[in-house]
Structures are given as structure tokens and as C-alpha cells.
Short mmCIF file of C-alpha atoms and ligand atoms in Angstrom, two decimals:
data_model
loop_
_atom_site.label_atom_id
_atom_site.label_comp_id
_atom_site.label_asym_id
_atom_site.label_seq_id
_atom_site.Cartn_x
_atom_site.Cartn_y
_atom_site.Cartn_z
CA MET A 1 -26.10 -174.07 -80.94
CA LYS A 2 -28.87 -172.42 -78.98
CA GLY A 3 -26.92 -172.89 -75.79
CA ASP A 4 -23.77 -171.39 -77.32
CA GLY A 5 -25.65 -168.31 -78.47
CA SER A 6 -27.01 -167.40 -75.02
CA GLU A 7 -23.62 -168.02 -73.41
CA CYS A 8 -22.10 -165.67 -75.90
CA LEU A 9 -24.74 -163.00 -75.17
CA CYS A 10 -24.09 -163.42 -71.48
CA LEU A 11 -20.41 -162.93 -72.00
CA ILE A 12 -21.01 -159.79 -74.04
CA LEU A 13 -23.38 -158.41 -71.40
CA LEU A 14 -20.86 -159.24 -68.72
CA LEU A 15 -18.13 -157.49 -70.67
CA LEU A 16 -20.32 -154.46 -71.32
CA HIS A 17 -21.27 -154.36 -67.70
CA GLN A 18 -17.70 -154.58 -66.56
CA THR A 19 -16.21 -152.06 -68.90
CA PRO A 20 -16.55 -149.04 -66.55
CA VAL A 21 -15.47 -151.10 -63.57
CA SER A 22 -12.40 -152.32 -65.40
CA ARG A 23 -11.02 -148.75 -65.37
CA PRO A 24 -12.14 -147.53 -61.94
CA GLU A 25 -11.07 -144.02 -61.06
CA ARG A 26 -9.01 -145.03 -58.10
CA PHE A 27 -6.73 -142.44 -56.63
CA GLN A 28 -5.00 -141.45 -53.49
CA VAL A 29 -5.22 -137.97 -51.98
CA LEU A 30 -1.94 -136.66 -50.64
CA GLY A 31 -1.10 -133.65 -48.54
CA PRO A 32 2.19 -132.21 -47.34
CA ASP A 33 4.42 -134.26 -45.04
CA SER A 34 4.96 -131.47 -42.56
CA PRO A 35 2.78 -128.60 -41.28
CA VAL A 36 2.36 -125.60 -43.56
CA VAL A 37 3.61 -122.39 -42.03
CA ALA A 38 1.35 -119.42 -42.76
CA VAL A 39 2.41 -115.84 -42.11
CA ALA A 40 -0.29 -113.57 -40.74
CA GLY A 41 -1.78 -111.20 -43.29
CA LYS A 42 -0.11 -113.02 -46.22
CA ASP A 43 -1.48 -115.70 -48.54
CA VAL A 44 -0.71 -119.37 -48.12
CA VAL A 45 -1.18 -122.48 -50.29
CA LEU A 46 -2.47 -125.63 -48.58
CA PRO A 47 -1.06 -128.38 -50.83
CA CYS A 48 -3.23 -131.34 -51.77
CA TYR A 49 -3.12 -133.48 -54.90
CA LEU A 50 -4.24 -136.74 -56.47
CA LYS A 51 -1.99 -139.67 -57.16
CA PRO A 52 -2.00 -140.65 -60.00
CA ASN A 53 -2.34 -137.12 -61.31
CA ILE A 54 -5.75 -137.60 -62.99
CA SER A 55 -8.06 -134.64 -63.52
CA ALA A 56 -10.16 -133.46 -60.59
CA GLU A 57 -12.26 -131.12 -62.76
CA ASP A 58 -15.35 -133.34 -62.54
CA MET A 59 -14.85 -134.37 -58.94
CA SER A 60 -16.10 -132.84 -55.73
CA VAL A 61 -13.36 -131.05 -53.78
CA GLU A 62 -14.27 -130.23 -50.20
CA TRP A 63 -11.96 -128.39 -47.83
CA THR A 64 -13.09 -128.41 -44.19
CA ARG A 65 -11.79 -127.72 -40.68
CA THR A 66 -11.57 -130.88 -38.61
CA HIS A 67 -12.29 -129.47 -35.15
CA SER A 68 -15.15 -127.13 -35.76
CA THR A 69 -18.87 -127.57 -36.34
CA ASP A 70 -19.15 -124.62 -38.70
CA ASP A 71 -16.49 -126.27 -40.72
CA LEU A 72 -16.81 -125.64 -44.46
CA VAL A 73 -13.81 -123.79 -45.84
CA HIS A 74 -14.30 -124.26 -49.58
CA LEU A 75 -16.52 -126.47 -51.75
CA TYR A 76 -16.17 -127.17 -55.47
CA ARG A 77 -18.79 -129.48 -56.96
CA GLU A 78 -20.19 -130.02 -60.45
CA LYS A 79 -17.56 -127.61 -61.76
CA LYS A 80 -18.83 -124.75 -59.59
CA ILE A 81 -17.80 -123.06 -56.36
CA ARG A 82 -20.53 -123.72 -53.79
CA ASN A 83 -19.63 -121.66 -50.78
CA GLU A 84 -23.12 -120.74 -49.51
CA ASN A 85 -22.52 -122.64 -46.27
CA GLN A 86 -18.94 -121.58 -45.88
CA ASN A 87 -17.73 -120.58 -42.41
CA PRO A 88 -18.00 -116.77 -42.50
CA SER A 89 -14.43 -116.28 -41.32
CA TYR A 90 -13.24 -117.68 -44.69
CA ARG A 91 -15.62 -115.56 -46.77
CA GLY A 92 -13.83 -114.21 -49.83
CA ARG A 93 -10.47 -115.66 -48.79
CA THR A 94 -10.40 -119.10 -50.43
CA ALA A 95 -9.74 -120.32 -53.97
CA LEU A 96 -8.59 -123.41 -55.81
CA PHE A 97 -6.23 -123.15 -58.79
CA PRO A 98 -8.59 -123.77 -61.73
CA GLU A 99 -5.72 -124.45 -64.16
CA GLU A 100 -4.24 -127.03 -61.83
CA LEU A 101 -7.39 -129.13 -61.37
CA LYS A 102 -6.82 -131.09 -64.58
CA ARG A 103 -3.42 -132.11 -63.25
CA GLY A 104 -5.05 -133.47 -60.08
CA ASN A 105 -3.78 -130.53 -58.05
CA VAL A 106 -6.56 -129.48 -55.65
CA SER A 107 -4.43 -127.19 -53.47
CA LEU A 108 -6.26 -124.37 -51.71
CA ARG A 109 -5.11 -120.78 -51.64
CA LEU A 110 -6.02 -118.98 -48.41
CA SER A 111 -5.65 -115.20 -48.50
CA ARG A 112 -4.94 -112.71 -45.72
CA VAL A 113 -4.14 -115.31 -43.06
CA ARG A 114 -5.64 -114.77 -39.60
CA GLY A 115 -4.93 -116.30 -36.21
CA SER A 116 -8.12 -118.32 -36.43
CA ASP A 117 -6.78 -120.13 -39.53
CA ASP A 118 -4.37 -122.07 -37.33
CA GLY A 119 -5.17 -125.79 -37.08
CA GLU A 120 -6.03 -128.89 -39.04
CA TYR A 121 -7.77 -129.00 -42.44
CA LYS A 122 -9.19 -131.88 -44.43
CA CYS A 123 -8.96 -132.10 -48.20
CA PHE A 124 -11.71 -134.52 -49.29
CA ILE A 125 -12.03 -135.61 -52.93
CA GLN A 126 -14.90 -137.61 -54.29
CA CYS A 127 -15.95 -138.92 -57.69
CA PRO A 128 -18.93 -141.22 -58.28
CA THR A 129 -16.90 -144.37 -57.76
CA TRP A 130 -14.22 -143.46 -55.25
CA TYR A 131 -13.12 -141.02 -52.56
CA ASP A 132 -10.15 -140.28 -50.35
CA ASP A 133 -8.88 -137.49 -48.13
CA ALA A 134 -5.73 -136.01 -46.66
CA LEU A 135 -5.05 -133.82 -43.65
CA VAL A 136 -3.12 -130.55 -43.79
CA HIS A 137 -1.82 -128.83 -40.67
CA VAL A 138 -1.51 -125.07 -40.78
CA ARG A 139 0.65 -123.19 -38.29
CA VAL A 140 -0.04 -119.49 -38.24
CA ARG A 141 2.91 -117.27 -37.43
CA ALA A 142 2.48 -113.65 -36.53
CA VAL A 143 5.10 -111.30 -35.18
CA GLY A 144 3.45 -108.73 -32.96
CA THR A 145 4.06 -105.08 -32.23
CA GLU A 146 6.88 -103.45 -30.28
CA PRO A 147 5.87 -103.58 -26.62
CA VAL A 148 4.40 -100.38 -25.22
CA ILE A 149 5.14 -99.47 -21.61
CA SER A 150 2.87 -97.22 -19.59
CA MET A 151 3.42 -95.88 -16.10
CA GLU A 152 0.57 -96.53 -13.72
CA GLY A 153 1.70 -94.37 -10.79
CA HIS A 154 3.02 -95.25 -7.35
CA ARG A 155 2.38 -98.72 -6.07
CA GLY A 156 3.74 -100.50 -2.97
CA GLY A 157 6.54 -98.02 -2.40
CA GLY A 158 7.65 -98.27 -6.02
CA ILE A 159 6.27 -97.42 -9.42
CA GLY A 160 3.74 -99.51 -11.29
CA LEU A 161 4.45 -100.25 -14.96
CA LEU A 162 2.36 -101.99 -17.57
CA CYS A 163 3.72 -103.52 -20.76
CA GLU A 164 1.55 -104.53 -23.71
CA SER A 165 2.26 -106.07 -27.11
CA LYS A 166 -0.34 -107.03 -29.74
CA GLY A 167 -0.78 -109.22 -32.80
CA TRP A 168 1.16 -112.41 -31.98
CA HIS A 169 0.61 -116.03 -32.94
CA PRO A 170 1.34 -118.32 -31.16
CA VAL A 171 1.37 -116.69 -27.70
CA PRO A 172 4.73 -115.13 -26.90
CA GLU A 173 6.41 -114.91 -23.51
CA LEU A 174 6.58 -111.52 -21.83
CA THR A 175 9.29 -110.80 -19.25
CA TRP A 176 10.30 -107.73 -17.30
CA LEU A 177 14.06 -107.25 -16.86
CA ASP A 178 16.26 -104.94 -14.84
CA SER A 179 19.22 -103.14 -16.40
CA GLU A 180 21.46 -106.21 -15.85
CA GLY A 181 19.09 -108.45 -17.70
CA HIS A 182 17.76 -110.25 -14.61
CA SER A 183 14.11 -111.01 -14.75
CA LEU A 184 11.93 -109.15 -12.27
CA SER A 185 9.09 -110.77 -10.40
CA ALA A 186 5.92 -109.47 -11.96
CA GLU A 187 2.21 -110.19 -11.96
CA ASP A 188 0.80 -112.96 -14.15
CA THR A 189 0.68 -112.30 -17.86
CA GLU A 190 -2.79 -111.52 -19.20
CA THR A 191 -3.47 -113.00 -22.61
CA ARG A 192 -6.33 -111.92 -24.85
CA ARG A 193 -7.35 -112.67 -28.43
CA ASP A 194 -8.40 -109.99 -30.85
CA SER A 195 -11.14 -110.29 -33.47
CA GLU A 196 -8.80 -112.08 -35.91
CA ARG A 197 -7.62 -114.39 -33.13
CA PHE A 198 -4.15 -112.95 -32.73
CA PHE A 199 -2.79 -112.70 -29.21
CA THR A 200 -2.29 -109.59 -27.08
CA VAL A 201 -0.16 -109.99 -23.96
CA ARG A 202 0.00 -107.58 -21.00
CA ARG A 203 1.96 -107.75 -17.79
CA ARG A 204 2.26 -105.46 -14.79
CA VAL A 205 5.30 -105.00 -12.59
CA THR A 206 6.16 -102.78 -9.61
CA VAL A 207 9.73 -101.52 -9.80
CA GLN A 208 11.91 -100.10 -7.02
CA GLU A 209 14.67 -97.56 -7.36
CA SER A 210 17.96 -99.03 -8.65
CA ASN A 211 21.36 -97.73 -9.82
CA THR A 212 20.19 -97.10 -13.34
CA ASN A 213 16.43 -96.99 -13.06
CA ARG A 214 16.24 -98.62 -16.49
CA PHE A 215 13.72 -101.39 -17.02
CA THR A 216 13.03 -103.50 -20.07
CA CYS A 217 9.94 -105.29 -21.26
CA ARG A 218 10.84 -108.17 -23.56
CA VAL A 219 8.44 -110.20 -25.67
CA LEU A 220 9.86 -113.41 -27.06
CA GLN A 221 8.34 -115.99 -29.38
CA GLN A 222 10.60 -119.04 -29.29
CA GLN A 223 9.18 -120.85 -32.33
CA LEU A 224 9.40 -117.75 -34.47
CA LYS A 225 12.80 -116.85 -33.03
CA GLN A 226 11.42 -113.35 -32.74
CA GLU A 227 12.03 -110.92 -29.96
CA LYS A 228 10.84 -107.36 -29.41
CA GLN A 229 11.71 -105.16 -26.51
CA THR A 230 11.22 -101.69 -25.14
CA GLU A 231 13.16 -99.94 -22.39
CA ILE A 232 12.00 -97.28 -19.99
CA HIS A 233 14.05 -94.93 -17.83
CA ILE A 234 12.42 -93.52 -14.73
CA PRO A 235 13.93 -90.36 -13.22
CA ALA A 236 15.08 -90.88 -9.61
CA GLU A 237 12.93 -87.99 -8.34
CA MET A 238 9.86 -90.00 -9.14
CA PHE A 239 10.91 -92.68 -6.67
CA HIS A 240 11.80 -90.05 -4.04
CA ASN A 241 8.38 -88.65 -4.30
CA ALA A 242 6.93 -92.05 -3.58
CA GLN A 243 6.84 -91.49 0.17
CA SER A 244 5.20 -88.10 0.12
CA TRP A 245 3.01 -89.39 -2.64
CA ARG A 246 1.68 -92.09 -0.43
CA VAL A 247 0.36 -89.55 2.08
CA ALA A 248 -1.05 -87.52 -0.75
CA CYS A 249 -2.59 -90.64 -2.21
CA VAL A 250 -4.58 -91.42 0.94
CA MET A 251 -5.91 -87.88 0.93
CA LEU A 252 -6.66 -87.99 -2.75
CA LEU A 253 -8.40 -91.31 -2.41
CA THR A 254 -10.69 -89.97 0.32
CA LEU A 255 -11.47 -86.98 -1.83
CA ALA A 256 -11.98 -89.23 -4.84
CA ILE A 257 -14.59 -91.29 -3.00
CA PHE A 258 -16.62 -88.17 -2.29
CA VAL A 259 -16.26 -87.00 -5.84
CA LEU A 260 -17.27 -90.42 -7.13
CA ILE A 261 -20.42 -90.48 -4.99
CA GLY A 262 -21.24 -87.02 -6.26
CA CYS A 263 -20.56 -88.09 -9.82
CA ALA A 264 -22.70 -91.18 -9.50
CA VAL A 265 -25.68 -89.14 -8.33
CA LEU A 266 -25.17 -86.60 -11.08
CA THR A 267 -24.66 -89.28 -13.73
CA TYR A 268 -27.80 -91.05 -12.67
CA ARG A 269 -29.83 -87.86 -13.08
CA HIS A 270 -28.08 -87.05 -16.31
CA VAL A 271 -28.70 -90.48 -17.80
CA LYS A 272 -32.35 -90.29 -16.82
CA LEU A 273 -32.63 -86.97 -18.60
CA LEU A 274 -30.92 -88.37 -21.65
CA ARG A 275 -33.16 -91.42 -21.70
CA GLU A 276 -36.12 -89.13 -21.83
CA LYS A 277 -34.64 -87.36 -24.78
CA GLU A 278 -33.63 -90.76 -26.17
CA SER A 279 -31.67 -89.78 -29.24
CA ILE A 280 -28.13 -89.69 -27.87
CA SER A 281 -28.45 -92.90 -25.90
CA LYS A 282 -29.62 -94.66 -29.01
CA GLU A 283 -26.45 -93.61 -30.80
CA LYS A 284 -24.43 -94.90 -27.87
CA GLU A 285 -26.21 -98.18 -28.10
CA VAL A 286 -25.27 -98.51 -31.73
CA GLU A 287 -21.71 -97.55 -30.94
CA ASN A 288 -21.48 -100.15 -28.21
CA LYS A 289 -23.03 -102.73 -30.43
CA CYS A 290 -20.38 -101.95 -33.01
CA ARG A 291 -17.62 -102.35 -30.49
CA ARG A 292 -18.77 -105.63 -29.02
CA GLY A 293 -20.38 -107.27 -32.01
CA GLU A 294 -18.93 -110.08 -34.00
CA TYR A 295 -19.48 -107.95 -37.06
CA GLU A 296 -17.67 -104.98 -35.62
CA ASN A 297 -15.61 -104.91 -38.75
CA ALA A 298 -18.62 -104.20 -40.93
CA CYS A 299 -20.30 -102.10 -38.28
CA LYS A 300 -17.46 -99.62 -37.92
CA PHE A 301 -17.98 -98.45 -41.48
CA ALA A 302 -21.42 -97.21 -40.58
CA VAL A 303 -22.71 -94.28 -42.60
CA ASP A 304 -25.73 -92.10 -42.07
CA VAL A 305 -28.22 -93.05 -44.77
CA THR A 306 -31.10 -90.76 -45.72
CA LEU A 307 -33.65 -91.68 -48.38
CA ASP A 308 -33.92 -89.54 -51.47
CA PRO A 309 -37.54 -88.37 -52.02
CA ASP A 310 -36.74 -87.62 -55.68
CA THR A 311 -36.15 -91.33 -56.30
CA ALA A 312 -39.21 -92.63 -54.41
CA HIS A 313 -41.91 -94.51 -56.32
CA PRO A 314 -45.19 -92.52 -56.32
CA LYS A 315 -46.85 -95.11 -54.08
CA LEU A 316 -44.25 -94.73 -51.34
CA ILE A 317 -44.46 -92.33 -48.40
CA LEU A 318 -41.24 -91.13 -46.81
CA SER A 319 -40.99 -89.62 -43.34
CA GLU A 320 -39.92 -85.99 -43.21
CA ASP A 321 -36.42 -86.85 -41.99
CA GLY A 322 -35.99 -89.39 -44.83
CA LYS A 323 -35.34 -92.24 -42.39
CA GLN A 324 -38.56 -94.22 -42.90
CA VAL A 325 -40.51 -95.50 -45.86
CA ARG A 326 -43.89 -97.18 -46.14
CA HIS A 327 -46.31 -98.13 -48.87
CA GLY A 328 -49.18 -95.69 -49.38
CA ASP A 329 -51.47 -97.86 -51.57
CA THR A 330 -52.49 -95.02 -53.88
CA PRO A 331 -50.01 -93.28 -56.15
CA GLN A 332 -49.29 -89.63 -55.43
CA ASP A 333 -49.15 -87.10 -58.22
CA LEU A 334 -45.41 -86.63 -58.53
CA PRO A 335 -43.28 -85.47 -61.46
CA ASP A 336 -41.88 -88.35 -63.49
CA THR A 337 -38.24 -87.29 -63.42
CA PRO A 338 -35.42 -89.53 -64.71
CA LYS A 339 -34.34 -90.18 -61.10
CA ARG A 340 -37.70 -91.47 -59.95
CA VAL A 341 -38.18 -95.24 -59.71
CA GLU A 342 -41.48 -96.03 -61.41
CA SER A 343 -41.03 -99.77 -61.94
CA VAL A 344 -41.30 -101.29 -58.45
CA PRO A 345 -42.32 -99.36 -55.31
CA SER A 346 -38.81 -98.70 -54.05
CA VAL A 347 -36.52 -95.84 -53.09
CA LEU A 348 -32.78 -95.15 -53.07
CA GLY A 349 -30.52 -93.41 -50.58
CA LYS A 350 -29.43 -89.83 -51.17
CA GLU A 351 -25.75 -90.60 -51.27
CA GLY A 352 -24.09 -93.12 -53.54
CA PHE A 353 -20.69 -94.68 -52.93
CA SER A 354 -18.02 -95.33 -55.47
CA SER A 355 -15.16 -96.52 -53.27
CA GLY A 356 -14.26 -97.82 -49.83
CA ARG A 357 -16.56 -99.62 -47.45
CA PHE A 358 -19.88 -98.67 -45.96
CA TYR A 359 -22.48 -100.14 -43.67
CA TYR A 360 -26.08 -99.32 -42.77
CA GLU A 361 -28.87 -100.93 -40.79
CA VAL A 362 -32.59 -101.15 -41.45
CA GLN A 363 -35.24 -102.11 -38.91
CA VAL A 364 -37.63 -104.49 -40.62
CA GLY A 365 -39.40 -105.41 -37.37
CA GLU A 366 -42.33 -107.77 -37.80
CA LYS A 367 -42.94 -106.90 -41.44
CA THR A 368 -43.92 -109.87 -43.58
CA ALA A 369 -42.39 -108.67 -46.84
CA TRP A 370 -39.60 -106.28 -47.82
CA ALA A 371 -36.50 -106.01 -49.97
CA LEU A 372 -33.29 -104.12 -49.29
CA GLY A 373 -29.64 -103.88 -50.19
CA VAL A 374 -27.83 -101.78 -52.75
CA ALA A 375 -28.45 -100.86 -56.37
CA LYS A 376 -26.22 -99.26 -58.94
CA GLU A 377 -26.96 -95.89 -60.42
CA SER A 378 -27.96 -97.14 -63.88
CA ILE A 379 -30.70 -99.61 -62.86
CA ASN A 380 -33.73 -99.46 -65.10
CA ARG A 381 -35.94 -97.15 -63.06
CA LYS A 382 -38.89 -97.18 -65.43
CA LYS A 383 -39.27 -100.83 -66.40
CA TYR A 384 -39.20 -103.93 -64.24
CA THR A 385 -36.04 -106.01 -64.39
CA PRO A 386 -35.46 -108.98 -62.06
CA PRO A 387 -33.53 -107.79 -59.00
CA ARG A 388 -30.19 -109.52 -59.45
CA PRO A 389 -26.55 -108.45 -59.85
CA SER A 390 -26.62 -108.59 -63.65
CA ASN A 391 -29.35 -105.92 -63.52
CA GLY A 392 -27.53 -103.85 -60.92
CA TYR A 393 -29.18 -105.10 -57.70
CA TRP A 394 -27.52 -106.80 -54.74
CA ILE A 395 -30.47 -107.34 -52.46
CA LEU A 396 -32.17 -109.62 -49.99
CA TRP A 397 -35.93 -109.99 -49.65
CA LEU A 398 -38.62 -111.49 -47.48
CA LYS A 399 -41.95 -112.84 -48.75
CA ASN A 400 -44.92 -114.42 -46.96
CA GLY A 401 -43.50 -113.67 -43.54
CA ASN A 402 -40.81 -116.34 -43.53
CA LYS A 403 -39.35 -116.88 -46.99
CA TYR A 404 -36.01 -115.13 -47.28
CA TRP A 405 -34.23 -114.91 -50.60
CA ALA A 406 -30.93 -113.61 -51.90
CA GLY A 407 -31.29 -112.02 -55.31
CA ALA A 408 -28.62 -114.00 -57.14
CA SER A 409 -29.26 -115.64 -60.53
CA PRO A 410 -31.15 -117.78 -59.90
CA SER A 411 -32.48 -116.49 -56.55
CA ILE A 412 -31.24 -118.42 -53.56
CA PRO A 413 -33.65 -119.42 -50.77
CA LEU A 414 -32.20 -118.67 -47.33
CA PRO A 415 -33.61 -120.91 -44.61
CA LEU A 416 -32.88 -118.62 -41.67
CA ARG A 417 -33.10 -120.03 -38.18
CA GLU A 418 -33.77 -116.62 -36.67
CA LYS A 419 -35.98 -113.93 -38.11
CA PRO A 420 -33.92 -110.75 -38.33
CA ARG A 421 -35.62 -107.65 -36.84
CA THR A 422 -32.80 -105.41 -38.03
CA VAL A 423 -30.76 -106.13 -41.13
CA GLY A 424 -27.22 -104.80 -41.58
CA VAL A 425 -25.91 -104.17 -45.10
CA TYR A 426 -22.16 -103.99 -45.62
CA VAL A 427 -20.45 -103.09 -48.89
CA ASP A 428 -16.77 -103.39 -49.69
CA TYR A 429 -16.56 -101.61 -53.02
CA GLU A 430 -13.02 -102.62 -53.98
CA ARG A 431 -13.54 -106.27 -53.06
CA GLY A 432 -16.86 -106.43 -54.86
CA GLN A 433 -18.68 -107.65 -51.80
CA VAL A 434 -22.17 -107.01 -50.40
CA SER A 435 -22.98 -108.78 -47.12
CA PHE A 436 -26.12 -108.97 -45.01
CA TYR A 437 -26.23 -109.49 -41.26
CA ASN A 438 -28.85 -110.22 -38.64
CA VAL A 439 -27.97 -107.37 -36.27
CA GLU A 440 -29.64 -108.71 -33.10
CA ALA A 441 -28.15 -112.18 -33.50
CA ARG A 442 -24.88 -110.69 -34.83
CA SER A 443 -24.89 -113.40 -37.44
CA HIS A 444 -24.11 -113.43 -41.09
CA ILE A 445 -27.02 -113.97 -43.49
CA TYR A 446 -25.61 -113.90 -47.00
CA SER A 447 -22.78 -112.38 -49.04
CA PHE A 448 -22.49 -111.52 -52.69
CA ILE A 449 -18.80 -111.79 -53.44
CA GLY A 450 -16.38 -111.32 -56.29
CA TYR A 451 -18.23 -108.63 -58.22
CA THR A 452 -16.58 -105.72 -59.97
CA PHE A 453 -18.34 -102.47 -59.20
CA THR A 454 -17.89 -99.73 -61.72
CA GLU A 455 -20.64 -97.29 -60.79
CA LYS A 456 -21.96 -95.61 -57.70
CA LEU A 457 -23.91 -97.92 -55.41
CA TYR A 458 -26.97 -96.60 -53.56
CA PRO A 459 -28.80 -98.01 -50.53
CA TYR A 460 -32.01 -99.60 -51.87
CA MET A 461 -35.27 -100.20 -50.00
CA ASN A 462 -38.65 -101.61 -50.87
CA PRO A 463 -41.27 -101.86 -48.06
CA SER A 464 -43.52 -104.06 -50.28
CA THR A 465 -47.30 -103.76 -50.35
CA ASN A 466 -49.44 -103.40 -47.24
CA GLU A 467 -51.16 -106.80 -47.59
CA ASN A 468 -54.38 -105.57 -45.88
CA ASP A 469 -52.40 -103.82 -43.14
CA ARG A 470 -50.39 -106.90 -42.20
CA ASN A 471 -47.30 -105.37 -43.77
CA SER A 472 -48.03 -101.66 -43.41
CA ALA A 473 -45.20 -100.92 -40.94
CA PRO A 474 -42.41 -98.76 -42.36
CA LEU A 475 -38.82 -99.77 -43.02
CA ILE A 476 -36.74 -97.64 -40.65
CA ILE A 477 -33.09 -96.74 -41.06
CA SER A 478 -31.31 -97.25 -37.73
CA PRO A 479 -29.56 -94.21 -36.38
CA VAL A 480 -25.87 -94.96 -36.72
CA ARG A 481 -23.29 -92.52 -35.56
CA LEU A 482 -20.89 -91.41 -38.27
CA THR A 483 -17.48 -92.59 -37.25
CA GLU A 484 -14.03 -91.56 -38.37
CA PHE A 485 -14.06 -94.66 -40.57
CA SER A 486 -17.03 -93.60 -42.60
CA ILE A 487 -16.60 -92.66 -46.17
CA SER A 488 -17.33 -89.19 -47.36
CA VAL A 489 -18.88 -88.83 -50.76
C1 NAG B 1 1.49 -136.68 -64.52
O1 NAG B 1 2.60 -137.41 -64.00
C2 NAG B 1 3.45 -137.92 -64.98
C3 NAG B 1 4.52 -138.76 -64.32
O2 NAG B 1 4.22 -139.09 -63.01
C4 NAG B 1 4.06 -136.80 -65.78
O3 NAG B 1 4.89 -137.30 -66.79
C5 NAG B 1 2.97 -135.96 -66.40
O4 NAG B 1 3.52 -134.82 -67.02
C6 NAG B 1 1.98 -135.51 -65.33
N1 NAG B 1 0.87 -134.86 -65.98
C7 NAG B 1 0.55 -133.61 -65.72
C8 NAG B 1 -0.62 -133.10 -66.50
O5 NAG B 1 1.13 -132.93 -64.90
C1 NAG B 2 -0.38 -127.03 -57.27
O1 NAG B 2 -0.56 -125.73 -57.75
C2 NAG B 2 0.00 -124.73 -56.95
C3 NAG B 2 -0.34 -123.39 -57.58
O2 NAG B 2 0.08 -123.28 -58.89
C4 NAG B 2 1.51 -124.94 -56.82
O3 NAG B 2 2.04 -123.95 -55.96
C5 NAG B 2 1.78 -126.32 -56.27
O4 NAG B 2 3.16 -126.56 -56.25
C6 NAG B 2 1.07 -127.37 -57.10
N1 NAG B 2 1.26 -128.64 -56.49
C7 NAG B 2 1.61 -129.74 -57.16
C8 NAG B 2 1.74 -130.99 -56.36
O5 NAG B 2 1.81 -129.70 -58.36
#
């Protein structure tokens, strides 16, 4: 009897133990059979689903690129979107279909397709007991602009023409044709990629006088079955002038060399003078940085920020031009107006923004503590509230010289590889986005995304305390030239 009892217990234990295993959550992950065609600028759905169609709500859904190191496209885990380490080029452009998850549909929606989205993706699904993945190929299709032809003057007894067409994906073929449709021998096609990885093609040709003097530049994308062309007619007189032009050209060239030497000397002196004065060259520098930088998109919305002395905490000292702020240790005797921030030693910009996009840069240098970003008009200026979006702050801060934080709820530690000396702040009001960049490294630091702004947003700065002089340097607003893109208030 004794023996029977223990056997029975064993059997029960075995059964209990096996119960979860007897219904394992086994599933297959399936993607589309053929590549997904995505049209540039539009949205596309990357299909992926579970078979059988069990719920994926409690699973981890990870979309990645397969041939890239910075490869996270979208991550859903523990019922939350976890895109902190997302590749910046996908920032704000990815989403799952929350309603579809319970049907095992983990398809990804990718918005505003770019050239760089072309390629292979992996859809990886995991639950505690099982995982599987599927590959999805995306083919980006973009039809470019009408070709533009420009005349480059006389060349080799004929006339030099240049044709250019932008915004294609994949690369199209560019041919020069005469009026009968025969292709002309031309230079090699130059191919470039723009910031969104679409292709620009350019090709030069030298044309001779013909019966019609009509020439066509044709851009053809076979896979898209798309063709765009532009024709140019060159008046015969222009060819006739070619001979006399050549003589004139030699003379002009000689003259040009002298002028150039003169110019170079003058420019050198001029630049030296400017350097001494400094200010203009600094603006140029910023402008160039904007043009070349990876974050040119943010950078070109640069606005000229000036701090508002009426909002400054009594312990803060602003420079006369309102471009610098430092901590003064002792409070000054200033009127306690409604505008003045009395809670934390901080200050706001003069202008607030209630639409569009704007960008500004702050030099933080070697400071060991600071906070900056944007704040909405109605923040509690008299009583401390934690600096997070629900209280009207979208800011980043540094503590103890190397601890960077994003003021989300809860705050997110940011282990930065490089210490930013200048921080760029970019706001896209309509998209509810606030992003921070390391200007020198041209890298992205952190983005708040998906907020709905309803009030004016003001640049916000806090130089923190002086920490026995270790942190007494001011925060300095970088001079940024106002561009045509900037937003007026
Ligand atoms: C799951 O699939 C079955 C048949 O394959 C179908 O009848 C059922 O409606 C599906 N469930 C959902 C939630 O789509
Ligand atoms: C998954 O959901 C998306 C969005 O609603 C839909 O377009 C797609 O057809 C769904 N896929 C499957 C397999 O149900």
C-alpha cells in the first residue's frame, strides 16, 4: 500500500510538471512570399504573422535589418514599445498594429519610405518557450524628377550640356539622344545618393551642330517602367560662334588666371581680417556644419535663441546679449513676477514656438552638470515639479560629470560613448518630437516622440550649481544663422 501511494504521488507530480509542456506555445513565423514593394514617401506594411494565429500580445516582437550593425527597427516587449536603441533613420516611422497582435499578426507599418529602407528585414518573435523568425524583403521604388539640362558653354568645337535628375530608386539609366533617337556618346554617368538615400544621376555630353539642333536627355528606370525626358534646342548661331569663341576663350582664360591670382591674394587678406573679427566666420562654420552634417535636416531649422531675463531664476546671471547663463551662487534682488522661474535655477528663451520645426545649439563644454531642452509655457514656475513631459519638460541633463539622463517618466539613463561639448535641440511641433544631438559627433542622443503639443514651447536651460567652481562655466547658445527655413513667431 505504501508503495502504491508514493507511485501515485509521483504520477501526480509528473502530471503537474508536464501540464505546461503538454500545451507548448509552438508557432511558426511567416512572412510574404515575394518582396514587398514600397513607394518612396508613402507608407508600407511589412507583413509577418504567426501560424497558428495565436496572440502575440505577450510575446517579444523584434524587427531588425539583417545587413546592418545599427539594426533595430522596432521592438515590442512586455507589452511596451522599446525603441530606445532604434536605428535613428527609423525614428518615429515604425508601428505595429496593436489590434492585430491578438490575432498573431505582427506586421510592421513603416511610414514615409526612404531609399535607405530598401533591403532585408527580420521579424523575430519570442515567447518564454519558443521562438521563430521570418525574412521580409523590401524594394523601394522612387520615380525621380524631370531631367534638367544646363548649357556649360563651348567645349571641343561643340557645346557642352549637362543633364541631371534627382530622387530615383533604384538607379535609373541616363542617355543622351539626338533628334532621331540615336544615343550620343557621352561622359560616364555620375551617381550620387542624397540624405534619404535616393539617387541623383548626372551626365555630360558635347554636342555638334546637326540638322535640327535638338537634343534629348532621357532617364529610364526599367523595373519601374518609368521614363522621363527633357529636350533642348540650341540655336545654330551658338555653334557658329564656337570658332570665334575659342579664340576669345584663350584670351579670357589668360585674363581669368590673372584675376584669380588677384582674387586669391585679396581673399586671403579678407579672410584674415574676418578671422580677427570672428563673428561672421563663426556663422559660416555653423552654416557649413548644417550643410554637411548628418543632422542637416534638424540643423536647417536653426533659430536664433536669446534668453529672457524676465524668466531667469534670481540666482542666475545672464550675459548682456542673452546668449550665456551661469549660476551666481547668491540670489539677486529681483521682482517676483509671474514669468520668473523661482523653483529651480533655470531660464527660458525669449521666443516660444507653437508650430513648425526649430533647432538650437548650446555649448556645454566641460561642465559637469546642466539641463536643457524645451519647456511649455504653463510649467509650474514657483514650485518644483519633476522635469518630465507630464509636467511640461522635454529635457536632457548631466550630473556628476558623466551621468546623462533623459527626463522621461521614469528618467532614462543614457550611457553615451562620447561626451557632447555642444548639444543640439530639435523640435518638430506637429509630430510631437523633441530630439537631442551631439553636434561635434553629429550623432543622435535621444528623442522624445509621439507627444501632442498644445502650448508654446520655450528653449529651457539650467546651468546647475557651481560645485566649488568645478561647474561655474556658463551655458552658451551657439550663434546660428537664421535661415529661410526658420520659423517666425
Ligand atoms: C484564426 O484562424 C482560424 C482558422 O484558421 C479562423 O477561423 C479564426 O477566425 C482566426 N482567428 C482570428 C482571431 O483571426
Ligand atoms: C495584418 O494587419 C494588417 C493591418 O491591419 C493587414 O493589412 C494585414 O493584411 C494583416 N495580415 C494578416 C495576415 O492578417
